[in-house]
mmCIF file of C-alpha atoms and ligand atoms in Angstrom:
data_model
loop_
_atom_site.group_PDB
_atom_site.id
_atom_site.type_symbol
_atom_site.label_atom_id
_atom_site.label_comp_id
_atom_site.label_asym_id
_atom_site.label_seq_id
_atom_site.Cartn_x
_atom_site.Cartn_y
_atom_site.Cartn_z
ATOM 1 C CA MET A 227 -16.623 7.335 -5.680
ATOM 2 C CA GLN A 228 -15.416 10.214 -7.764
ATOM 3 C CA THR A 229 -15.684 12.654 -4.861
ATOM 4 C CA ILE A 230 -13.290 10.593 -2.735
ATOM 5 C CA PHE A 231 -10.749 10.206 -5.630
ATOM 6 C CA GLU A 232 -10.939 13.861 -6.088
ATOM 7 C CA THR A 233 -10.478 14.489 -2.570
ATOM 8 C CA ILE A 234 -7.216 12.288 -2.592
ATOM 9 C CA LYS A 235 -5.907 13.960 -5.366
ATOM 10 C CA LYS A 236 -6.223 17.572 -3.329
ATOM 11 C CA ALA A 237 -4.637 15.796 -0.434
ATOM 12 C CA ALA A 238 -1.717 14.467 -2.366
ATOM 13 C CA ILE A 239 -1.063 17.851 -3.739
ATOM 14 C CA LYS A 240 -0.830 19.407 -0.123
ATOM 15 C CA ILE A 241 1.102 16.578 1.105
ATOM 16 C CA ASP A 242 3.845 16.695 -1.818
ATOM 17 C CA HIS A 243 4.383 20.247 -1.056
ATOM 18 C CA ALA A 244 4.745 19.392 2.697
ATOM 19 C CA ILE A 245 7.188 16.625 1.720
ATOM 20 C CA LYS A 246 9.312 19.124 -0.510
ATOM 21 C CA THR A 247 9.218 22.108 1.859
ATOM 22 C CA GLU A 248 8.829 20.877 5.714
ATOM 23 C CA ASP A 249 10.828 19.674 8.669
ATOM 24 C CA LEU A 250 11.813 16.239 8.182
ATOM 25 C CA GLY A 251 12.375 15.658 11.747
ATOM 26 C CA TYR A 252 10.793 13.716 14.331
ATOM 27 C CA SER A 253 7.756 14.826 16.382
ATOM 28 C CA ASP A 254 7.650 14.144 20.109
ATOM 29 C CA SER A 255 4.657 11.589 19.863
ATOM 30 C CA GLU A 256 4.296 7.880 18.766
ATOM 31 C CA ASN A 257 1.320 6.311 16.400
ATOM 32 C CA SER A 258 -0.684 3.561 17.662
ATOM 33 C CA SER A 259 1.881 0.835 17.032
ATOM 34 C CA GLY A 260 4.495 2.600 19.109
ATOM 35 C CA GLU A 261 6.439 3.888 16.474
ATOM 36 C CA GLU A 262 8.132 7.310 16.858
ATOM 37 C CA GLN A 263 6.281 9.803 14.514
ATOM 38 C CA LEU A 264 7.894 11.920 11.865
ATOM 39 C CA LYS A 265 6.422 15.546 11.879
ATOM 40 C CA LEU A 266 5.702 14.778 8.526
ATOM 41 C CA ASP A 267 3.501 11.684 9.411
ATOM 42 C CA VAL A 268 1.467 14.016 11.448
ATOM 43 C CA LYS A 269 1.216 16.625 9.198
ATOM 44 C CA SER A 270 -0.021 14.079 6.468
ATOM 45 C CA ASP A 271 -2.463 12.545 8.604
ATOM 46 C CA TYR A 272 -3.880 16.114 9.174
ATOM 47 C CA ILE A 273 -4.024 17.157 5.621
ATOM 48 C CA ILE A 274 -5.951 13.636 4.710
ATOM 49 C CA GLU A 275 -8.220 14.169 7.863
ATOM 50 C CA GLU A 276 -8.939 18.099 6.948
ATOM 51 C CA ALA A 277 -9.713 16.919 3.132
ATOM 52 C CA PHE A 278 -12.238 14.204 4.261
ATOM 53 C CA LYS A 279 -14.079 15.880 6.932
ATOM 54 C CA ASP A 280 -16.758 17.722 4.823
ATOM 55 C CA VAL A 281 -17.168 14.704 2.464
ATOM 56 C CA SER A 282 -20.459 13.458 3.411
ATOM 57 C CA LEU A 283 -20.135 10.337 1.832
ATOM 58 C CA VAL A 284 -17.349 9.234 4.364
ATOM 59 C CA LYS A 285 -18.977 7.620 7.375
ATOM 60 C CA ALA A 286 -15.400 7.328 9.215
ATOM 61 C CA LEU A 287 -11.725 7.443 8.684
ATOM 62 C CA VAL A 288 -9.078 4.879 10.387
ATOM 63 C CA SER A 289 -5.433 6.307 10.077
ATOM 64 C CA GLU A 290 -2.504 4.061 10.584
ATOM 65 C CA GLU A 291 -1.191 7.035 12.834
ATOM 66 C CA LYS A 292 -3.990 7.193 15.194
ATOM 67 C CA GLU A 293 -5.791 4.608 17.409
ATOM 68 C CA GLY A 294 -9.473 4.106 16.812
ATOM 69 C CA VAL A 295 -11.944 5.327 14.376
ATOM 70 C CA LEU A 296 -12.929 8.896 13.563
ATOM 71 C CA ALA A 297 -16.597 9.387 12.906
ATOM 72 C CA LEU A 298 -17.504 11.934 10.465
ATOM 73 C CA HIS A 299 -21.142 11.489 8.753
ATOM 74 C CA GLU A 300 -23.583 9.002 10.372
ATOM 75 C CA ASP A 301 -25.100 8.496 6.979
ATOM 76 C CA GLY A 302 -22.135 8.260 5.254
ATOM 77 C CA LYS A 303 -21.335 5.088 2.963
ATOM 78 C CA TYR A 304 -17.808 4.301 3.357
ATOM 79 C CA THR A 305 -15.056 3.949 5.873
ATOM 80 C CA ILE A 306 -11.819 5.102 4.582
ATOM 81 C CA CYS A 307 -8.511 3.330 6.011
ATOM 82 C CA TYR A 308 -5.425 5.043 5.368
ATOM 83 C CA ASP A 309 -1.493 5.274 5.677
ATOM 84 C CA PRO A 310 -0.838 8.725 5.309
ATOM 85 C CA LEU A 311 2.865 8.483 4.564
ATOM 86 C CA ASP A 312 4.020 5.242 4.336
ATOM 87 C CA GLY A 313 7.702 4.553 4.249
ATOM 88 C CA SER A 314 8.249 7.990 5.957
ATOM 89 C CA SER A 315 11.552 7.161 7.449
ATOM 90 C CA LEU A 316 12.864 7.369 3.596
ATOM 91 C CA ALA A 317 12.038 11.005 3.153
ATOM 92 C CA ASP A 318 14.893 12.522 4.751
ATOM 93 C CA VAL A 319 17.122 10.439 2.308
ATOM 94 C CA ASN A 320 15.110 11.738 -0.615
ATOM 95 C CA LEU A 321 13.585 8.421 -1.716
ATOM 96 C CA SER A 322 9.891 8.187 -3.062
ATOM 97 C CA VAL A 323 7.391 7.502 -0.048
ATOM 98 C CA GLY A 324 3.616 7.210 -0.480
ATOM 99 C CA SER A 325 -0.107 7.363 0.719
ATOM 100 C CA ILE A 326 -2.300 4.441 0.884
ATOM 101 C CA PHE A 327 -6.192 4.445 0.780
ATOM 102 C CA GLY A 328 -8.625 1.390 1.329
ATOM 103 C CA ILE A 329 -12.418 2.449 0.752
ATOM 104 C CA TYR A 330 -14.512 -0.090 2.704
ATOM 105 C CA GLU A 331 -18.478 -0.312 2.772
ATOM 106 C CA GLY A 332 -19.601 -2.229 5.859
ATOM 107 C CA ALA A 333 -17.436 -4.011 8.187
ATOM 108 C CA LEU A 334 -13.605 -3.549 8.097
ATOM 109 C CA GLU A 335 -12.604 -6.559 6.246
ATOM 110 C CA ALA A 336 -11.244 -7.351 2.914
ATOM 111 C CA GLN A 337 -14.362 -8.670 1.372
ATOM 112 C CA ASN A 338 -16.029 -5.310 2.159
ATOM 113 C CA LEU A 339 -13.204 -3.272 0.070
ATOM 114 C CA VAL A 340 -14.797 -1.239 -2.834
ATOM 115 C CA ALA A 341 -11.834 0.523 -4.164
ATOM 116 C CA SER A 342 -8.277 1.541 -3.268
ATOM 117 C CA ALA A 343 -5.733 4.093 -4.125
ATOM 118 C CA TYR A 344 -2.490 4.924 -3.561
ATOM 119 C CA VAL A 345 0.100 8.147 -4.189
ATOM 120 C CA VAL A 346 3.716 7.923 -4.804
ATOM 121 C CA TYR A 347 5.665 11.162 -3.861
ATOM 122 C CA GLY A 348 8.931 10.824 -6.181
ATOM 123 C CA PRO A 349 10.354 12.967 -8.646
ATOM 124 C CA ARG A 350 6.643 13.154 -9.913
ATOM 125 C CA ILE A 351 3.515 12.570 -8.081
ATOM 126 C CA GLU A 352 1.688 9.429 -9.344
ATOM 127 C CA LEU A 353 -1.436 8.290 -8.372
ATOM 128 C CA VAL A 354 -3.316 4.772 -9.126
ATOM 129 C CA LEU A 355 -7.127 4.304 -8.528
ATOM 130 C CA ALA A 356 -8.809 1.051 -8.386
ATOM 131 C CA GLU A 357 -12.459 0.137 -8.569
ATOM 132 C CA LYS A 358 -13.898 -3.207 -8.791
ATOM 133 C CA ASN A 359 -14.200 -4.874 -12.460
ATOM 134 C CA GLU A 360 -11.831 -2.521 -13.558
ATOM 135 C CA LYS A 361 -8.148 -2.380 -14.549
ATOM 136 C CA PRO A 362 -6.040 -0.025 -12.162
ATOM 137 C CA LYS A 363 -5.839 3.340 -13.617
ATOM 138 C CA HIS A 364 -2.531 5.170 -13.614
ATOM 139 C CA TYR A 365 -2.293 9.032 -13.470
ATOM 140 C CA ARG A 366 0.600 11.540 -13.000
ATOM 141 C CA ALA A 367 0.256 14.948 -11.675
ATOM 142 C CA GLN A 368 1.398 18.171 -13.865
ATOM 143 C CA GLU A 369 1.305 21.373 -12.453
ATOM 144 C CA GLY A 370 -1.517 20.188 -9.821
ATOM 145 C CA LEU A 371 -3.721 18.258 -12.084
ATOM 146 C CA PHE A 372 -3.608 14.581 -12.480
ATOM 147 C CA ASN A 373 -3.369 13.303 -16.156
ATOM 148 C CA PHE A 374 -4.431 9.711 -17.055
ATOM 149 C CA ILE A 375 -1.915 7.691 -18.102
ATOM 150 C CA SER A 376 -2.791 4.065 -18.748
ATOM 151 C CA GLU A 377 -4.586 1.036 -17.274
ATOM 152 C CA ILE A 378 -2.490 -1.259 -15.528
ATOM 153 C CA THR A 379 -2.280 -4.778 -16.465
ATOM 154 C CA LEU A 380 0.465 -7.377 -14.866
ATOM 155 C CA ASP A 381 2.200 -9.866 -17.364
ATOM 156 C CA GLU A 382 2.139 -13.241 -16.528
ATOM 157 C CA LYS A 383 5.651 -13.554 -15.632
ATOM 158 C CA GLY A 384 8.135 -10.424 -14.597
ATOM 159 C CA LYS A 385 11.631 -9.906 -13.906
ATOM 160 C CA LEU A 386 11.745 -7.929 -10.446
ATOM 161 C CA ASN A 387 11.961 -9.526 -7.104
ATOM 162 C CA ALA A 388 11.486 -7.092 -3.751
ATOM 163 C CA PRO A 389 12.133 -9.438 -0.691
ATOM 164 C CA GLY A 390 11.185 -7.542 2.399
ATOM 165 C CA GLY A 391 11.870 -8.069 5.898
ATOM 166 C CA THR A 392 15.145 -8.987 7.547
ATOM 167 C CA GLN A 393 16.828 -11.841 5.893
ATOM 168 C CA GLN A 394 18.497 -13.374 8.895
ATOM 169 C CA ASN A 395 14.856 -13.879 10.145
ATOM 170 C CA TRP A 396 13.656 -15.482 7.146
ATOM 171 C CA SER A 397 12.519 -19.125 7.069
ATOM 172 C CA LYS A 398 14.645 -21.524 5.405
ATOM 173 C CA THR A 399 11.676 -22.014 2.834
ATOM 174 C CA HIS A 400 11.534 -18.262 2.237
ATOM 175 C CA LYS A 401 15.156 -17.962 1.610
ATOM 176 C CA THR A 402 15.540 -20.837 -0.506
ATOM 177 C CA PHE A 403 12.447 -19.797 -2.634
ATOM 178 C CA VAL A 404 13.986 -16.120 -2.939
ATOM 179 C CA ASP A 405 17.730 -17.300 -3.774
ATOM 180 C CA GLY A 406 15.736 -19.607 -6.466
ATOM 181 C CA LEU A 407 14.395 -16.321 -8.067
ATOM 182 C CA PHE A 408 17.693 -14.591 -8.058
ATOM 183 C CA ALA A 409 19.260 -17.988 -9.581
ATOM 184 C CA GLU A 410 16.389 -17.361 -12.334
ATOM 185 C CA GLY A 411 17.904 -14.050 -13.276
ATOM 186 C CA TYR A 412 15.396 -11.839 -11.457
ATOM 187 C CA ARG A 413 16.430 -8.368 -10.738
ATOM 188 C CA LEU A 414 16.590 -7.166 -6.825
ATOM 189 C CA ARG A 415 14.419 -4.054 -6.677
ATOM 190 C CA TYR A 416 13.696 -3.094 -2.922
ATOM 191 C CA SER A 417 13.805 0.477 -1.565
ATOM 192 C CA GLY A 418 12.179 -0.246 1.806
ATOM 193 C CA GLY A 419 9.117 1.823 0.537
ATOM 194 C CA MET A 420 6.121 -0.473 0.118
ATOM 195 C CA VAL A 421 4.371 1.950 -2.395
ATOM 196 C CA PRO A 422 7.190 2.595 -5.033
ATOM 197 C CA ASP A 423 8.141 -0.931 -4.352
ATOM 198 C CA LEU A 424 4.839 -2.101 -5.505
ATOM 199 C CA HIS A 425 4.454 0.568 -7.939
ATOM 200 C CA GLN A 426 7.537 -0.145 -9.861
ATOM 201 C CA ILE A 427 6.696 -3.900 -10.213
ATOM 202 C CA LEU A 428 2.901 -3.105 -11.591
ATOM 203 C CA LEU A 429 4.575 -0.711 -14.192
ATOM 204 C CA LYS A 430 7.489 -2.798 -15.216
ATOM 205 C CA GLY A 431 5.305 -5.750 -16.117
ATOM 206 C CA GLY A 432 5.610 -7.808 -12.799
ATOM 207 C CA GLY A 433 7.531 -9.834 -10.549
ATOM 208 C CA LEU A 434 7.110 -10.449 -6.889
ATOM 209 C CA PHE A 435 7.108 -8.203 -3.674
ATOM 210 C CA SER A 436 7.202 -10.505 -0.303
ATOM 211 C CA TYR A 437 7.024 -9.607 3.168
ATOM 212 C CA PRO A 438 6.915 -12.783 4.859
ATOM 213 C CA GLY A 439 6.370 -13.807 8.617
ATOM 214 C CA THR A 440 9.747 -13.720 10.149
ATOM 215 C CA SER A 441 11.233 -15.090 13.334
ATOM 216 C CA ASP A 442 10.971 -11.613 14.842
ATOM 217 C CA LYS A 443 7.558 -10.761 13.135
ATOM 218 C CA PRO A 444 5.547 -14.015 12.824
ATOM 219 C CA ASP A 445 2.611 -11.779 11.665
ATOM 220 C CA GLY A 446 4.711 -9.730 9.130
ATOM 221 C CA LYS A 447 5.052 -6.188 9.382
ATOM 222 C CA LEU A 448 2.621 -4.859 7.086
ATOM 223 C CA ARG A 449 -0.889 -3.626 8.044
ATOM 224 C CA GLN A 450 -4.037 -5.329 6.756
ATOM 225 C CA LEU A 451 -6.266 -2.643 6.481
ATOM 226 C CA PHE A 452 -4.227 0.396 5.496
ATOM 227 C CA GLU A 453 -1.420 -1.391 3.473
ATOM 228 C CA VAL A 454 -1.881 -5.013 2.466
ATOM 229 C CA ILE A 455 -5.812 -5.269 1.443
ATOM 230 C CA PRO A 456 -5.810 -2.014 -0.655
ATOM 231 C CA PHE A 457 -2.726 -3.304 -2.734
ATOM 232 C CA ALA A 458 -4.025 -6.992 -2.784
ATOM 233 C CA PHE A 459 -7.015 -5.375 -4.759
ATOM 234 C CA ILE A 460 -4.740 -3.473 -7.021
ATOM 235 C CA TYR A 461 -2.752 -6.469 -7.894
ATOM 236 C CA GLU A 462 -5.808 -8.722 -8.278
ATOM 237 C CA GLN A 463 -7.382 -6.331 -10.498
ATOM 238 C CA ALA A 464 -4.230 -6.041 -12.686
ATOM 239 C CA GLY A 465 -4.287 -9.628 -13.301
ATOM 240 C CA GLY A 466 -1.953 -10.789 -10.617
ATOM 241 C CA GLN A 467 -2.434 -12.448 -7.083
ATOM 242 C CA ALA A 468 -1.826 -11.502 -3.537
ATOM 243 C CA VAL A 469 -1.411 -14.240 -0.738
ATOM 244 C CA ASN A 470 -0.610 -14.461 2.821
ATOM 245 C CA GLY A 471 1.723 -17.555 2.362
ATOM 246 C CA GLU A 472 -0.283 -20.122 4.366
ATOM 247 C CA GLY A 473 -3.162 -20.536 1.672
ATOM 248 C CA LEU A 474 -5.305 -17.556 1.964
ATOM 249 C CA LYS A 475 -5.851 -14.865 -0.278
ATOM 250 C CA LEU A 476 -5.237 -11.234 0.986
ATOM 251 C CA MET A 477 -8.607 -10.447 0.000
ATOM 252 C CA GLU A 478 -10.027 -13.026 2.479
ATOM 253 C CA LEU A 479 -8.391 -11.410 5.519
ATOM 254 C CA VAL A 480 -10.567 -10.416 8.383
ATOM 255 C CA PRO A 481 -8.524 -8.457 10.569
ATOM 256 C CA SER A 482 -9.796 -8.736 14.164
ATOM 257 C CA HIS A 483 -8.175 -5.291 15.278
ATOM 258 C CA PRO A 484 -7.591 -2.287 12.996
ATOM 259 C CA HIS A 485 -4.112 -2.456 13.374
ATOM 260 C CA ASP A 486 -3.267 -6.133 12.514
ATOM 261 C CA THR A 487 -0.494 -7.144 10.280
ATOM 262 C CA SER A 488 -0.162 -10.147 7.715
ATOM 263 C CA PRO A 489 2.518 -11.633 5.855
ATOM 264 C CA CYS A 490 1.836 -10.638 2.249
ATOM 265 C CA PHE A 491 2.969 -11.547 -1.006
ATOM 266 C CA PHE A 492 1.903 -9.596 -4.414
ATOM 267 C CA GLY A 493 2.962 -10.450 -7.830
ATOM 268 C CA SER A 494 2.376 -11.948 -11.245
ATOM 269 C CA ASN A 495 0.973 -15.500 -11.593
ATOM 270 C CA TYR A 496 4.188 -17.309 -12.340
ATOM 271 C CA GLU A 497 5.637 -15.807 -9.399
ATOM 272 C CA VAL A 498 2.980 -16.349 -6.789
ATOM 273 C CA ASN A 499 2.115 -19.746 -8.076
ATOM 274 C CA ALA A 500 6.103 -20.558 -7.706
ATOM 275 C CA LEU A 501 5.661 -19.129 -4.235
ATOM 276 C CA LYS A 502 2.648 -21.479 -3.471
ATOM 277 C CA SER A 503 4.620 -24.621 -4.729
ATOM 278 C CA ALA A 504 7.928 -23.823 -2.632
ATOM 279 C CA TYR A 505 5.452 -23.122 0.527
ATOM 280 C CA GLY A 506 3.692 -26.423 -0.349
ATOM 281 C CA LEU A 507 0.341 -24.864 -0.840
ATOM 282 C CA GLU A 508 -1.600 -25.893 -3.889
ATOM 283 C CA ASN A 509 -1.893 -23.640 -7.102
HETATM 284 P P1 AFP B 876 8.397 3.014 7.846
HETATM 285 O O1 AFP B 876 7.082 3.560 7.283
HETATM 286 O O2 AFP B 876 8.924 2.593 9.116
HETATM 287 O O3 AFP B 876 9.410 3.616 6.838
HETATM 288 O O4 AFP B 876 8.574 1.209 6.867
HETATM 289 C C1 AFP B 876 7.914 1.157 5.507
HETATM 290 C C2 AFP B 876 7.468 -0.029 5.599
HETATM 291 O O5 AFP B 876 6.394 -0.261 6.569
HETATM 292 C C3 AFP B 876 6.856 -0.468 4.207
HETATM 293 O O6 AFP B 876 6.556 0.639 3.404
HETATM 294 C C4 AFP B 876 8.204 -1.219 3.951
HETATM 295 O O7 AFP B 876 7.761 -2.052 2.768
HETATM 296 C C5 AFP B 876 8.593 -2.120 4.831
HETATM 297 O O8 AFP B 876 8.314 -1.115 6.133
HETATM 298 C C6 AFP B 876 9.957 -2.132 5.117
HETATM 299 O O9 AFP B 876 10.525 -2.941 5.778
HETATM 300 P P2 AFP B 876 11.514 -3.475 6.012
HETATM 301 O O10 AFP B 876 12.756 -2.476 6.389
HETATM 302 O O11 AFP B 876 11.727 -4.377 7.525
HETATM 303 O O12 AFP B 876 12.108 -4.379 5.180
#
């Protein structure tokens, strides 16, 4: 797994350079979800594909920016599903964006995730790596090298509330629940970038990030393989919870298509248990 983590670090340095030096405009192509691609989306995807193509451990790559599976090494052990530049539409207003990696062994479903990682491209480049039975590890880049900072543990109860999705399309249950957290004094922390928003909750002791099913997006917006499952793994390894709002842990998801989405809630135990109660689910 260290070879894969080192490859992610090399790609991260190159992507950060591209974000800070290259054109932020749109390309003339769309991704497999029909979304217009930024030139940075395409470049970041290229950097990651090039980085992994000679790593014999990697059987295949699945990118949020492309349809299908890119086969690399027949005898490879892992399939890496990744979002090369999540929140890329925020780059042109100088907000933080990120890359997300899910490392799977076997069929592409949550129970086969063996490790995950994400990179935050902000004032500094930050990296979190997570493996089974270990706390997630936080690193910060300095002159191209990643220095270990600490292991990450979520408090039982936090202070931050990151409510995603278009509020006018929330269910009444969800609106009542979110308003209740604010009435308890939670602080709104939502940039529209999943990676920095979830990174902040992890590092600032906890809270809740929610992207529910909405009337316009009943299955949510965030992709299971590239975004939801990798972060669910990290939140559970940090001592928190990650659920879909219908009684399922996100680490039990079985996508039927590589680009399937899911409603998702990630957070400290107090907040996720409160969500389950509000949604009429048993704790
Ligand atoms: P973009 O990649 O289109 O900027 O979307 C970012 C994202 O996928 C994820 O990073 C955010 O958490 C989520 O969308 C924000 O969605 P809303 O703007 O609907 O809250």
